Coordinates of C-alpha atoms in Angstrom, one line a residue:
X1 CA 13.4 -20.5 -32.4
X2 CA 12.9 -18.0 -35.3
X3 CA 9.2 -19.6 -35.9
X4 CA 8.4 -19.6 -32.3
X5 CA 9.4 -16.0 -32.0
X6 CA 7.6 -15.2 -35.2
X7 CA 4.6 -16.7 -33.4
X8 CA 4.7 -14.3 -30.6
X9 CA 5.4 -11.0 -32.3
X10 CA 2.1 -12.3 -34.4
X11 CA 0.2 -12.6 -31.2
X12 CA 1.5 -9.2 -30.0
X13 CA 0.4 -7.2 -33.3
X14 CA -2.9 -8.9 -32.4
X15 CA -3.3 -7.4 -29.3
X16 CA -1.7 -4.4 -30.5
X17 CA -4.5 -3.8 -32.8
X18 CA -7.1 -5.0 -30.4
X19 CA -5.9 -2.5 -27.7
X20 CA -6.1 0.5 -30.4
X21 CA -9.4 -0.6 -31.2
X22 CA -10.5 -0.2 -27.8
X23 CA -8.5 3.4 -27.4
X24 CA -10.0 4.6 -30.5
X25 CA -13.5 2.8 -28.7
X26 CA -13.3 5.0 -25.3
X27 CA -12.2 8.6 -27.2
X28 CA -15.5 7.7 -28.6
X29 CA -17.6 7.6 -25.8
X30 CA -15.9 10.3 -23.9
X31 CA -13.5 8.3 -22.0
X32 CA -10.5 9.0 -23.2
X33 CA -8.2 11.9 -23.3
X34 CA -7.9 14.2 -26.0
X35 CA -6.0 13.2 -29.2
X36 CA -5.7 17.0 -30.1
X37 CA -3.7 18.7 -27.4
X38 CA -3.4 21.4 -29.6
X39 CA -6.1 23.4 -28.5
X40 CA -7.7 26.4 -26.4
X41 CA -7.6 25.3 -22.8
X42 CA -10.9 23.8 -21.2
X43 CA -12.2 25.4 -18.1
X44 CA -10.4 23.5 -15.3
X45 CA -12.4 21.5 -12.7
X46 CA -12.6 23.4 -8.9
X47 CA -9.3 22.2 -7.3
X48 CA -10.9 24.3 -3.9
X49 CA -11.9 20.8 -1.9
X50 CA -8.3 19.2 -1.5
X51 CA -8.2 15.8 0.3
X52 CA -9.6 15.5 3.8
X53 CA -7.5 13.8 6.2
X54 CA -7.4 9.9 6.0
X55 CA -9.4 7.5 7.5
X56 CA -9.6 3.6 7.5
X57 CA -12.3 1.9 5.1
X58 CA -15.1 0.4 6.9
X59 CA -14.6 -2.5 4.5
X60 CA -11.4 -3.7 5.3
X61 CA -10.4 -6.3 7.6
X62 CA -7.4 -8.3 9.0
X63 CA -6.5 -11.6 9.6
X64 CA -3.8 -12.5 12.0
X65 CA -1.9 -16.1 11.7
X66 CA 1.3 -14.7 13.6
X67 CA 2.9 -11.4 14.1
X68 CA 6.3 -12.1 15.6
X69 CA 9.2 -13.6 13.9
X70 CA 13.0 -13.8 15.2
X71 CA 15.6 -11.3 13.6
X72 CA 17.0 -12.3 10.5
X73 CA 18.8 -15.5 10.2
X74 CA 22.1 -14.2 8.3
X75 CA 23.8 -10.9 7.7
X76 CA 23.0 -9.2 4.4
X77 CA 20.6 -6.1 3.3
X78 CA 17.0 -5.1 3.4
X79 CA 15.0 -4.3 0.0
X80 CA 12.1 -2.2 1.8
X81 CA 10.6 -0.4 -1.4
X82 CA 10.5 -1.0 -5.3
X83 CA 13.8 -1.5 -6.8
X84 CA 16.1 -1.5 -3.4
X85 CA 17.5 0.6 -0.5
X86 CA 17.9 3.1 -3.0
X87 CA 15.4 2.4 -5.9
X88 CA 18.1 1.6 -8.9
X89 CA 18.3 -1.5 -8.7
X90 CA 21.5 -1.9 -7.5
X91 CA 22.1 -3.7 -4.4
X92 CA 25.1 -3.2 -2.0
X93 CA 25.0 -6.6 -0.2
X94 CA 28.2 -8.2 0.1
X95 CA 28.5 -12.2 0.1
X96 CA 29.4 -14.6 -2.3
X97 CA 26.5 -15.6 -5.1
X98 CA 27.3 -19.0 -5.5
X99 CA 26.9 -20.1 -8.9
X100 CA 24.4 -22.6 -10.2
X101 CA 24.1 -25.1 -12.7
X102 CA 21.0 -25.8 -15.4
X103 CA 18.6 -26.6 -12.4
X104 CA 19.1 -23.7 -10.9
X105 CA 20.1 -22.1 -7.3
X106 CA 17.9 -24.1 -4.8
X107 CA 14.5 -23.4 -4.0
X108 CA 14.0 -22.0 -0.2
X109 CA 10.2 -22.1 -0.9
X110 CA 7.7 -21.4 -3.0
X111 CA 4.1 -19.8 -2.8
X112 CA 0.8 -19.4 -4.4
X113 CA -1.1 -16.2 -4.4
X114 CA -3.1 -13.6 -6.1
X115 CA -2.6 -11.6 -9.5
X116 CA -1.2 -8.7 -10.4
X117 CA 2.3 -7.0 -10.7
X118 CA 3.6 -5.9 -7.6
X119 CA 7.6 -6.6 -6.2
X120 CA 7.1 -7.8 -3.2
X121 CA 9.3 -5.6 -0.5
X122 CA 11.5 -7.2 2.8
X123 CA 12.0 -5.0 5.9
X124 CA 14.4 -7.3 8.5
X125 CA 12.2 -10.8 8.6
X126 CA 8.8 -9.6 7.1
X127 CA 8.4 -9.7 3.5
X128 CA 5.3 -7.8 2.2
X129 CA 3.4 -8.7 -1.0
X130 CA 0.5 -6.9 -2.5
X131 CA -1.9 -8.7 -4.9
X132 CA -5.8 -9.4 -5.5
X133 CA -7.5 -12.5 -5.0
X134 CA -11.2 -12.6 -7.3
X135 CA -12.3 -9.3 -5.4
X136 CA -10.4 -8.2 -2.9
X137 CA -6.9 -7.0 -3.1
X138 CA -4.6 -8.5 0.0
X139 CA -1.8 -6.8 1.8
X140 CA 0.1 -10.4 3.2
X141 CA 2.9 -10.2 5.3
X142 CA 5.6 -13.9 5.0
X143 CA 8.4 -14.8 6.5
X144 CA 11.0 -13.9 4.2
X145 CA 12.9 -17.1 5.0
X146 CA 10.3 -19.6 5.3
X147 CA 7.2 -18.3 3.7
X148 CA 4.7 -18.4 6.3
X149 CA 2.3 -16.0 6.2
X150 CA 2.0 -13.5 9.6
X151 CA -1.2 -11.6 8.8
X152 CA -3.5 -10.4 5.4
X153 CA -5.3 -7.6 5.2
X154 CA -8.1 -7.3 2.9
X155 CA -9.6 -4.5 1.0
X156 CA -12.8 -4.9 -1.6
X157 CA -11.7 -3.9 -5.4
X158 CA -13.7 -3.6 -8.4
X159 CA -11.2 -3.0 -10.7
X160 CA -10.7 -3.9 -14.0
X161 CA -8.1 -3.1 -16.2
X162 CA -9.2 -1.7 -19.4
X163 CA -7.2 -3.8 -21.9
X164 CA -7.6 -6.9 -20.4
X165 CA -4.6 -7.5 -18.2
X166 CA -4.6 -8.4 -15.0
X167 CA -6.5 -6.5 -12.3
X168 CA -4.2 -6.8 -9.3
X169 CA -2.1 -3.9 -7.7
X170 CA 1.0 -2.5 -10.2
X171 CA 2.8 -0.5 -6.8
X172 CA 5.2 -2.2 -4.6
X173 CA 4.7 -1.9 -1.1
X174 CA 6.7 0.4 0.4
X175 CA 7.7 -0.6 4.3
X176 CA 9.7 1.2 7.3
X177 CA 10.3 -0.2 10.4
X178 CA 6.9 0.0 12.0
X179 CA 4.8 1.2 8.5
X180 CA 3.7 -0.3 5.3
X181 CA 2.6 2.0 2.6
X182 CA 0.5 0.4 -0.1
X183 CA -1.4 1.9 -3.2
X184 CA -3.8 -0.1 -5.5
X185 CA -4.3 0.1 -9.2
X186 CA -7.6 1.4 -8.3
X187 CA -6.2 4.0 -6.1
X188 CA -7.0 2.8 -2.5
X189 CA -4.1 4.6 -0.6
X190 CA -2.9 3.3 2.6
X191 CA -1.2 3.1 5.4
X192 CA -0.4 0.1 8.1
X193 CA 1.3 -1.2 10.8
X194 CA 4.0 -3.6 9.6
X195 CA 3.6 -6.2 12.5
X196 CA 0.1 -6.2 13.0
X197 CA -1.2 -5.7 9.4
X198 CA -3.8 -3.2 11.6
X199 CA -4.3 0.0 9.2
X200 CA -3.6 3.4 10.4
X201 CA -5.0 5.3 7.6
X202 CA -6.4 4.8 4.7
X203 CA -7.4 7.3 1.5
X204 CA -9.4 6.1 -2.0
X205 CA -7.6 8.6 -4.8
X206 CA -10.3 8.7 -6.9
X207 CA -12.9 9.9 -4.1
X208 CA -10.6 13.0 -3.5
X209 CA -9.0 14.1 -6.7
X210 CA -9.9 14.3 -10.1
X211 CA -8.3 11.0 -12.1
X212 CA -9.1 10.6 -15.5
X213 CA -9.3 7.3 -16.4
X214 CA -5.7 6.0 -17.0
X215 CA -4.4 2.9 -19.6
X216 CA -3.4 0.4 -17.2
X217 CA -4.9 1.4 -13.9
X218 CA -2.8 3.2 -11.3
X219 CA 1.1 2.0 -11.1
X220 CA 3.3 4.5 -9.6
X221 CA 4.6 3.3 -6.5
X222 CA 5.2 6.0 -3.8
X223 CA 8.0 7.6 -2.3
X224 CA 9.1 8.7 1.4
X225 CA 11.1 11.7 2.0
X226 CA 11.7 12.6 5.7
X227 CA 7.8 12.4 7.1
X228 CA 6.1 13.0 3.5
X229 CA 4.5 10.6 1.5
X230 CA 4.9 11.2 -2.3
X231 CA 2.6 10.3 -4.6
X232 CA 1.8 10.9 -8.4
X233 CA -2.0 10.9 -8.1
X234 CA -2.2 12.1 -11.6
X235 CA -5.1 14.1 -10.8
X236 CA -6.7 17.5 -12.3
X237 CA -5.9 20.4 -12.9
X238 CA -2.8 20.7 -10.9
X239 CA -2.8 17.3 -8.8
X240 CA 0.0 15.4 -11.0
X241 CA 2.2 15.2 -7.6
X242 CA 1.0 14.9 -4.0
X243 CA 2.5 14.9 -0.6
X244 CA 1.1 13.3 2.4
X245 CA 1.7 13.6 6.3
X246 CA 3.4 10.4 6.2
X247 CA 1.5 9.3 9.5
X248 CA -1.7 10.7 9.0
X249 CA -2.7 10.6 5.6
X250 CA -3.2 14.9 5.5
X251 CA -2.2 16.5 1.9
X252 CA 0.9 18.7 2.5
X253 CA 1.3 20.0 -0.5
X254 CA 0.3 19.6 -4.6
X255 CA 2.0 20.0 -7.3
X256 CA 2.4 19.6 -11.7
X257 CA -0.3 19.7 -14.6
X258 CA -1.9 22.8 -15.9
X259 CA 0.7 25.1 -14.8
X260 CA 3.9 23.2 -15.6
X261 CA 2.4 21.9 -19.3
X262 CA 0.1 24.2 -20.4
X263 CA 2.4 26.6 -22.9
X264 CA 5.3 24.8 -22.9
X265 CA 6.9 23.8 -25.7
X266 CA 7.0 19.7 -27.3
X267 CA 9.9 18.5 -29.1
X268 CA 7.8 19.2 -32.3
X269 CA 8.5 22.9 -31.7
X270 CA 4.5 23.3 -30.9
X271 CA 2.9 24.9 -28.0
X272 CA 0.9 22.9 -25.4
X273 CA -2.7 24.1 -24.6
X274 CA -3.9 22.1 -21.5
X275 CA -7.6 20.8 -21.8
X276 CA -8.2 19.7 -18.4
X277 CA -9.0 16.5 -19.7
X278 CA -5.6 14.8 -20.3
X279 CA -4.1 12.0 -18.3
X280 CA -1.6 13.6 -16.0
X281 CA 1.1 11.0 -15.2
X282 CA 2.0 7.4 -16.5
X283 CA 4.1 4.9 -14.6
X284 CA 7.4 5.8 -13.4
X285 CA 8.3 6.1 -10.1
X286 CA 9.6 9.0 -8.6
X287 CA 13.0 9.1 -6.9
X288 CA 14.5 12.2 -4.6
X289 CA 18.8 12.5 -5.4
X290 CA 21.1 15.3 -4.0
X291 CA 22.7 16.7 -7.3
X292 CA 25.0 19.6 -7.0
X293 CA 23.8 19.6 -2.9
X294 CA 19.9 20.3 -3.4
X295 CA 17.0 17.3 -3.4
X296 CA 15.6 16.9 -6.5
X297 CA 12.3 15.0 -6.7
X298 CA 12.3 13.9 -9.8
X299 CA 9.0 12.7 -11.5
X300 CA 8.7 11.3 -15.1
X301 CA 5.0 12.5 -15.8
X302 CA 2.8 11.7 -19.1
X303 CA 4.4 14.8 -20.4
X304 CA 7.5 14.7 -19.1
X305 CA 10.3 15.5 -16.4
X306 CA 9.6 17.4 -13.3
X307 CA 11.9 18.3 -10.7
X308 CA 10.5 19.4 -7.9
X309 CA 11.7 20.7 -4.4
X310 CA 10.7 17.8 -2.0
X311 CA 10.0 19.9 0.6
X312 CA 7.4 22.1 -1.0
X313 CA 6.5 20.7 -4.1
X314 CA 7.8 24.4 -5.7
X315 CA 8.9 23.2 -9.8
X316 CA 12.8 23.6 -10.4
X317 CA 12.6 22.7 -14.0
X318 CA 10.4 20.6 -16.6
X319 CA 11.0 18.8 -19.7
X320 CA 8.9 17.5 -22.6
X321 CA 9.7 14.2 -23.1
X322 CA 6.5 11.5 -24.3
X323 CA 6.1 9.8 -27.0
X324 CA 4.2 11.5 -30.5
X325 CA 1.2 9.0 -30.4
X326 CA -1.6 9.2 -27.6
X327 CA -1.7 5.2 -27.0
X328 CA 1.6 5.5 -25.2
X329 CA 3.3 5.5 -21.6
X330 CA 6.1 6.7 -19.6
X331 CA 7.2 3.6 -17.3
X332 CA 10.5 3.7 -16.5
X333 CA 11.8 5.7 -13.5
X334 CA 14.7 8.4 -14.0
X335 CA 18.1 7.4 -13.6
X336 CA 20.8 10.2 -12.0
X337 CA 24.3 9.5 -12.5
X338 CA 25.8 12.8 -10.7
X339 CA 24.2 15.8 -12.3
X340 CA 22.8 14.0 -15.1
X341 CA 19.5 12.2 -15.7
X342 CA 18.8 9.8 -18.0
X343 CA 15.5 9.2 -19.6
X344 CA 14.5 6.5 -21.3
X345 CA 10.4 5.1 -22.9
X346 CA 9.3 3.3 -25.6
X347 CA 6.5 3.6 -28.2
X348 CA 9.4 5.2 -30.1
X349 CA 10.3 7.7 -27.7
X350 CA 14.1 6.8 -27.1
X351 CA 16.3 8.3 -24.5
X352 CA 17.8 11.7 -23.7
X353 CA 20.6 12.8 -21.3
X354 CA 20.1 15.7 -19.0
X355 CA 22.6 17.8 -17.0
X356 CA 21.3 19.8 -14.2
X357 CA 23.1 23.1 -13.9
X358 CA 24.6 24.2 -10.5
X359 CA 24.8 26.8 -8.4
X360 CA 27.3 29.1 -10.0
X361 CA 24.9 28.6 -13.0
X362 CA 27.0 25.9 -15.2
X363 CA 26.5 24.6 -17.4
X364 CA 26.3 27.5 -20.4
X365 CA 25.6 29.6 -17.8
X366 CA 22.3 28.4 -16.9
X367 CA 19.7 29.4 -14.1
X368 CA 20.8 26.4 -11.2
X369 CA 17.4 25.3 -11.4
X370 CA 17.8 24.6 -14.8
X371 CA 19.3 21.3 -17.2
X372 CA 21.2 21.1 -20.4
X373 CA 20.5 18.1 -23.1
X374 CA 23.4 16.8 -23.7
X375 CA 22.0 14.4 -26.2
X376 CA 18.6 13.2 -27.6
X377 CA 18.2 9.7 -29.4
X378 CA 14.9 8.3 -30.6
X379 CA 16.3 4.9 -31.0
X380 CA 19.3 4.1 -29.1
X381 CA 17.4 2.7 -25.6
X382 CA 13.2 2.7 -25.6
X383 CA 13.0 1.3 -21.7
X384 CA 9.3 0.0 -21.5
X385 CA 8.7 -0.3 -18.0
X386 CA 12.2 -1.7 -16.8
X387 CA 14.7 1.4 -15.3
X388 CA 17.8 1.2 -16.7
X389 CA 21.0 0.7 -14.5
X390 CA 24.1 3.4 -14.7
X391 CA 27.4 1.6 -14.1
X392 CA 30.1 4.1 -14.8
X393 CA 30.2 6.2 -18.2
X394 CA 27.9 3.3 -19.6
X395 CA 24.2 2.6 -19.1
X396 CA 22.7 -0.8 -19.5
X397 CA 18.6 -1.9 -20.2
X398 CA 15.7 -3.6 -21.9
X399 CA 15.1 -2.2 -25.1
X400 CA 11.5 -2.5 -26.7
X401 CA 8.0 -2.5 -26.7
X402 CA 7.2 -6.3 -27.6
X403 CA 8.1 -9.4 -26.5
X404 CA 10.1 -9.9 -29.7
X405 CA 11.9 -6.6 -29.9
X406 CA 12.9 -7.2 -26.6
X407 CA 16.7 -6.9 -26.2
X408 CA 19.6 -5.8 -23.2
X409 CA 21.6 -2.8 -24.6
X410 CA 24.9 -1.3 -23.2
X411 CA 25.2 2.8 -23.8
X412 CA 27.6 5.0 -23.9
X413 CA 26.3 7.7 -21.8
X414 CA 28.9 10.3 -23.2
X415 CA 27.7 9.9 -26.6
X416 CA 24.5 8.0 -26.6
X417 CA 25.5 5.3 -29.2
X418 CA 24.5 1.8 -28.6
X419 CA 27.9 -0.1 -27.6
X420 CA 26.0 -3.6 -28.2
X421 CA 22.9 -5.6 -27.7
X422 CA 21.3 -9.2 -26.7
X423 CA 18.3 -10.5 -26.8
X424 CA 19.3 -13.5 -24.7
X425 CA 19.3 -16.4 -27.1
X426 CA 23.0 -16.3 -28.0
X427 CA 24.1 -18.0 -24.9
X428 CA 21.6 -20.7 -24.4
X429 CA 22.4 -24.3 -24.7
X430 CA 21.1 -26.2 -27.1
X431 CA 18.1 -29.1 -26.5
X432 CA 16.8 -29.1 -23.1
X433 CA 13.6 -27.1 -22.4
X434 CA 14.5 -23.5 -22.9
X435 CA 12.0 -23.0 -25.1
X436 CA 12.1 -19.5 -24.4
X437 CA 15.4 -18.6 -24.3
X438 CA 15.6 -15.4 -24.7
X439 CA 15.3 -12.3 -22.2
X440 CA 11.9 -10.1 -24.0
X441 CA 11.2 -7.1 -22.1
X442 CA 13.5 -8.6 -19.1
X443 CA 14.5 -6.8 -15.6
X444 CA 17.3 -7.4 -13.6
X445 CA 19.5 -6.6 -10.5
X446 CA 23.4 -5.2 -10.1
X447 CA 25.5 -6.6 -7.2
X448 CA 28.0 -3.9 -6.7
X449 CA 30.3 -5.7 -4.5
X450 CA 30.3 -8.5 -6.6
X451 CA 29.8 -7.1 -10.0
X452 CA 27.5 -9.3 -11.1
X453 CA 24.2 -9.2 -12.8
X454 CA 20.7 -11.3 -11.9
X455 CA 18.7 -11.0 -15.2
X456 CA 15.1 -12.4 -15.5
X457 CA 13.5 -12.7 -18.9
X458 CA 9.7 -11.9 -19.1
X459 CA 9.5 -16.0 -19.4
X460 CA 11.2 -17.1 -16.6
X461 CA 14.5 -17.0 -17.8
X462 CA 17.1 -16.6 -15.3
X463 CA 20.8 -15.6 -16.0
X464 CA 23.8 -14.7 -13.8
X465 CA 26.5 -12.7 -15.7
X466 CA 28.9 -9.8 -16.3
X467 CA 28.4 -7.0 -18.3
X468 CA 30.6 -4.2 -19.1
X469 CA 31.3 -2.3 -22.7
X470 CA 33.2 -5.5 -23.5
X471 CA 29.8 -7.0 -23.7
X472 CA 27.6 -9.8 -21.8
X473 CA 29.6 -12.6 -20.1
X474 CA 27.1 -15.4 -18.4
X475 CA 27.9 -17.3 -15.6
X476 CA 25.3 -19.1 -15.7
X477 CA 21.6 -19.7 -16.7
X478 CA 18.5 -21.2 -15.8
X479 CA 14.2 -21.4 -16.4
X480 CA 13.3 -20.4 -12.5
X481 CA 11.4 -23.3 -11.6
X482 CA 7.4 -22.2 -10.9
X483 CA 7.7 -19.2 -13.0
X484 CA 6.3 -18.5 -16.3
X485 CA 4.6 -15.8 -18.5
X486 CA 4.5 -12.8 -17.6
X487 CA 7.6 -12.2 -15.4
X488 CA 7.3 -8.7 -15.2
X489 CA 7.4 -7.5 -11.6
X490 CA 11.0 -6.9 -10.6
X491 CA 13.2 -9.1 -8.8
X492 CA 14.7 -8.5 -5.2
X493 CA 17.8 -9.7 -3.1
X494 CA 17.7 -9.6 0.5
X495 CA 20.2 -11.8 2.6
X496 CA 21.2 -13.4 -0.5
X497 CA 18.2 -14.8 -0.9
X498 CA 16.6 -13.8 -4.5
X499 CA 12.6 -13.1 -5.0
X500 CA 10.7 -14.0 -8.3
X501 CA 6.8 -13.0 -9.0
X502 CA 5.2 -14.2 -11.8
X503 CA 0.9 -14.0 -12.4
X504 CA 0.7 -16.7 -9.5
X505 CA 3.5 -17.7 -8.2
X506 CA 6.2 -16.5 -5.0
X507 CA 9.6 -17.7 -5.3
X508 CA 12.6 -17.8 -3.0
X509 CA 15.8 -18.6 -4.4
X510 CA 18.7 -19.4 -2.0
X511 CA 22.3 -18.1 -4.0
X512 CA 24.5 -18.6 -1.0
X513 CA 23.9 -22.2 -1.1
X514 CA 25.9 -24.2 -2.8
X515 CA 25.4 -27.5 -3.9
X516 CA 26.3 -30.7 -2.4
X517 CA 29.5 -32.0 -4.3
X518 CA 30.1 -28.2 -5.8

């Protein structure tokens, strides 16, 4: 185990050093944004032509295999957008997991599509999954229970991720009852109907704003609040946050960049000078919570946090929080436990705990649209791209940039202190074939009701367990058949029925059943 893992984190410092060859490659040619932020402000780009309203690409097109299917065939929850009914990750569905042995729950089907990184999202029957197949990028409706496919919907893409990785969407699609929202990593925004796959609208990003070239391609997954559409766009000079007529496509309003960053002041003490030319968000997610009786749209940009009023896109506070070097992300999506909000990156960024003031100005007397840090720690929790999950006074994630630094930490939110970590390996049996045995930069799923925990390592491991300050109790553990390197979109429960994605692969999981004899 310790020379196989040795092998890895070899592999990763290889591409680590490749990628930063190919960073310090694109600052050189004028693609990249400015390692010196430190500097007199360029002359923004004219922000006068904002986006037109939407209209459907005359290069798309549907195919239709089936558009009806019956209601759902047991009682449980939906999982329409990324990370669940209310995107933490914690799922309210009530019903007993059944518990599974080394082979694992059993397979309700299995499916081969496209690349890329995108959760796939279930609205009653229809499950929705968006990936690319050589140069197109396919919007597919299935049957969530049995994996037939109802329609696809094709877009051309010539995308290509800078560092290599894969060039399918990032974004999970993001479905009411009658509309799916999807947005590709090249920034084709858009708009269907969820039982025809017939597109309503349709916008391309980059043809409307000013994007500058991001890492990974574009990978915040949007938002609805009441009939807006919220996206990070990212773009220049004052672009970072965008709402959309949620049926039409029409900007509402636009919000973040040069006047939330440019002057403010970075952990380091310095001031900001905005240069017009920086990348403007990463990819986190946003999320809207009610704290203290107001919305808060809350939006983990490059910089930092942004709460925003949903309705007008007006700033209520910002905070600097990114890491020192330029080669570096935020990924992981706020977490709000009351009136706090907890942050969390890596490339040695850490974590930091915010609490929003109130009305009556508390705490320390504060403006209400203003936060207190309660505490700042560089290396308690660095959440790559996984959001961590708040379960009382105690927060619990994946810790690391690498594979091989990957591990699941429990925190003590009043203090910050690290109450204990995994990486996975300590439980597994020995022999068989878990030759991976261990968690990397894993994501995973709280069942409330049931207080239980569905981890998934980057390698297809697959746990059931408990966790609490006590520490990490498995139930039980498995290699989810089909599903191999790299695991990273997250997983969804719907009807008890539990979703993997891998590069390739589809899997449905069936934990209600149990097993003959069992």
């Amino acid at each position: 185990m310790r020379i196989l893992r040795w092998l890895v984190a070899l592999q990763q410092k290889r591409s680590a050093l490749i990628a930063t060859a190919l960073i310090l490659l694109a600052a050189i040619c004028g693609c990249a944004e400015s390692s010196s932020p430190l500097v007199a402000a360029a002359e923004p780009a004219d922000s006068s032509a904002k986006a037109a309203p939407a209209e459907v690409s005359d290069s798309s097109e549907t195919l239709k295999t089936g558009t009806d299917v019956p209601d759902p065939d047991r009682p449980g929850l939906d999982w329409p957008q990324f990370l669940g009914p209310q995107g933490t990750g914690i799922s309210k569905e009530q019903g007993n997991l059944a518990g599974f042995d080394q082979d694992g729950p059993p397979v309700a089907w299995t499916k081969e599509i496209g690349e890329g990184y995108s959760a796939p999202s279930i609205r009653g029957r229809r499950l929705v999954v968006h990936h690319r197949i050589r140069n197109e990028n396919v919007i597919e409706c299935l049957d969530a229970v049995t994996g037939d496919s109802l329609w696809r919907h094709f877009d051309p893409t010539n995308f290509r991720d800078p560092y290599g990785y894969s060039g399918g969407p990032r974004c999970s699609p993001l479905l009411t009852d009658e509309l799916c929202y999807t947005l590709g990593a090249g920034g084709l925004l858009s708009c269907l109907e969820l039982k025809t796959g017939n597109p309503v609208w349709q916008l391309r990003l980059p043809e409307k704003y000013d994007l500058p070239e991001a890492f990974f391609g574009i990978g915040c997954t949007p938002i609805l609040f009441n009939d807006l559409l919220i996206v990070l766009v990212g773009g220049q000079p004052d672009d970072g946050v965008v709402a959309f007529d949620s049926k039409t496509g029409e900007e509402v309003w636009h919000a973040v960049g040069k006047p939330t960053w440019d002057g403010a002041e970075t952990e380091s003490g310095q001031t900001y000078r905005w240069t017009g030319e920086e990348q403007v968000v990463g990819y986190s997610s946003p999320i809207v919570a009610k704290i203290h009786g107001e919305s808060h749209l809350l939006c983990l940009m490059r910089q930092g946090l942004v709460s925003l009023d949903p309705k007008t896109g007006k700033e209520r506070f910002h905070y600097w929080f990114r890491a020192r070097v330029h080669q570096s992300v935020n990924a992981a999506r706020p977490v709000v436990i009351g009136d706090r909000v907890l942050l969390s990156a890596a490339y040695r960024t850490g974590s930091a705990l915010l609490q929003v003031a109130n009305a009556q100005g508390e705490p320390n007397e504060l403006d209400k649209d203003s936060y207190n840090v309660l505490w700042r720690d560089r290396r308690n929790l660095l959440a790559h791209w996984t959001t961590p999950i708040a379960v009382g006074n105690y927060a619990y994630g994946f810790s690391g940039r690498h594979e091989s630094e990957g591990e699941l930490r429990c925190v003590d939110l009043k203090t910050g202190d690290v109450v204990w970590s995994i990486d996975g390996s300590e439980d597994a049996a020995d022999g068989g074939d878990d030759s991976y045995s261990y968690f990397g930069r894993g994501s995973m799923i709280y069942v409330e009701p049931e207080d239980k925990w569905m981890i998934l390592g980057e390698r297809g491991l697959l746990t059931l367990a408990t966790l609490s300050q006590d520490g990490y109790k498995e139930l039980a553990r498995t290699m989810a058949p089909g599903i191999s390197y790299p695991a990273w979109a997250a997983p969804v429960l719907a009807r008890g029925r539990l979703y993997l994605r891998d590069k390739d692969t589809l899997l449905c999981l069936d934990l209600r059943v149990v097993k003959a004899g069992e």
